[in-house]
Coordinates of C-alpha atoms in Angstrom, one line a residue:
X121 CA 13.6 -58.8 -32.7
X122 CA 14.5 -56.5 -35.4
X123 CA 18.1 -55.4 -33.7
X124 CA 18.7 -59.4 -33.3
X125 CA 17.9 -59.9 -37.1
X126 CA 19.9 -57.0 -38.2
X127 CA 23.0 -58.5 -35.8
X128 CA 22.9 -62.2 -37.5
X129 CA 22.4 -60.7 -40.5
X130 CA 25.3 -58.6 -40.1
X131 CA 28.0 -61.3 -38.7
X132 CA 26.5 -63.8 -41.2
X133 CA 27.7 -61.6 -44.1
X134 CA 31.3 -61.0 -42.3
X135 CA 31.6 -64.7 -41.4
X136 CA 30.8 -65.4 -45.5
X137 CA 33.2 -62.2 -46.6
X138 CA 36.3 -63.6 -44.6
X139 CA 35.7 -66.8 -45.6
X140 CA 35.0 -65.5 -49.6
X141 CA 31.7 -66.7 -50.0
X142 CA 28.3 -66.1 -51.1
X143 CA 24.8 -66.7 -49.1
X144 CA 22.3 -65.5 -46.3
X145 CA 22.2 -68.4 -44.1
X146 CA 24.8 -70.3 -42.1
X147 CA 24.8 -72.3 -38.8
X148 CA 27.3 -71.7 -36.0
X149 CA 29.1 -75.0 -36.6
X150 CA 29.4 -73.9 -40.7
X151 CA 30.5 -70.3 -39.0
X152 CA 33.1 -72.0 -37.3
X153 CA 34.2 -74.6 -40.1
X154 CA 34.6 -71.7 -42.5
X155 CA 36.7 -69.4 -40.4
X156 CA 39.1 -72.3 -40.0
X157 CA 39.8 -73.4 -43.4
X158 CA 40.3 -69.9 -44.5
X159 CA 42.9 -69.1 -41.8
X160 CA 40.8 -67.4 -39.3
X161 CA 41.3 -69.8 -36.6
X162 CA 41.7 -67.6 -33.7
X163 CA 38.5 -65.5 -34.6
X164 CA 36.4 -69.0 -35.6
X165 CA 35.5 -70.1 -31.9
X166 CA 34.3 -66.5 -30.6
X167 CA 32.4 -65.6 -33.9
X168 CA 30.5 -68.9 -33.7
X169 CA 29.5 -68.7 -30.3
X170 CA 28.6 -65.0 -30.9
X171 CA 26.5 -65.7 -33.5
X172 CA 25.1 -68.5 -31.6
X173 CA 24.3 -66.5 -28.8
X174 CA 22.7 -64.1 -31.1
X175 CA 20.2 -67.4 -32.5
X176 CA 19.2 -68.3 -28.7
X177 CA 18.0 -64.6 -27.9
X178 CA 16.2 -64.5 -31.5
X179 CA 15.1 -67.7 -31.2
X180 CA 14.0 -68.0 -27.4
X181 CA 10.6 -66.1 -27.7
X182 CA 11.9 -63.9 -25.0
X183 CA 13.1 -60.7 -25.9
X184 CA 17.1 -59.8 -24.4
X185 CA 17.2 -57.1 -22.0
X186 CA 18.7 -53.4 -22.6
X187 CA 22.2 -54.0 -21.1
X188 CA 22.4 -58.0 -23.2
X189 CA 21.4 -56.2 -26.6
X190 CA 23.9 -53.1 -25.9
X191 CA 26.5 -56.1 -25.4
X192 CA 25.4 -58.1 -28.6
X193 CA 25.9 -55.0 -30.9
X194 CA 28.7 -54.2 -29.2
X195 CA 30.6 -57.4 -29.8
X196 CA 29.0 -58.0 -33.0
X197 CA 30.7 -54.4 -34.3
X198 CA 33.9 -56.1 -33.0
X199 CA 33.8 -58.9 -34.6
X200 CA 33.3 -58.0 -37.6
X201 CA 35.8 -55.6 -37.4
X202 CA 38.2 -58.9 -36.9
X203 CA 36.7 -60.3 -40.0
X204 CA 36.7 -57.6 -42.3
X205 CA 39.8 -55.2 -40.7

């Protein structure tokens, strides 16, 4: 639970950096909306779904498996390296 607070925490900040704004919290959809209006179109749709991907495992009450939390910080090191290059 830890990791997938640390991981939303993480691609929230990025998402708000790229998009050169200031919070905590932000939903997919507001992820999405962001990216696109401050040119980061092509990144928008796979940064939202990430980070909703990252909500459903925190959210679920069941905790992701090795190999799906390896994957999560693995693409969320990714994209955030998109974000913030």
């Amino acid at each position: 639970q830890a990791t997938l607070t640390a991981l939303h925490q993480a691609l929230t900040a990025a998402i708000l950096a790229a998009a050169g704004r200031t919070g905590a919290a932000l939903t997919w959809k507001e992820a999405r909306s962001l990216l696109k209006a401050c040119g980061q179109s092509a990144a928008a749709e796979p940064a939202a779904e990430l980070l909703a991907q990252i909500e459903s495992h925190k959210f679920s009450g069941t905790a992701a498996n090795a190999a799906r939390l390896n994957a999560l910080i693995a693409e969320t090191r990714a994209m955030v390296g998109k974000l913030l290059p």
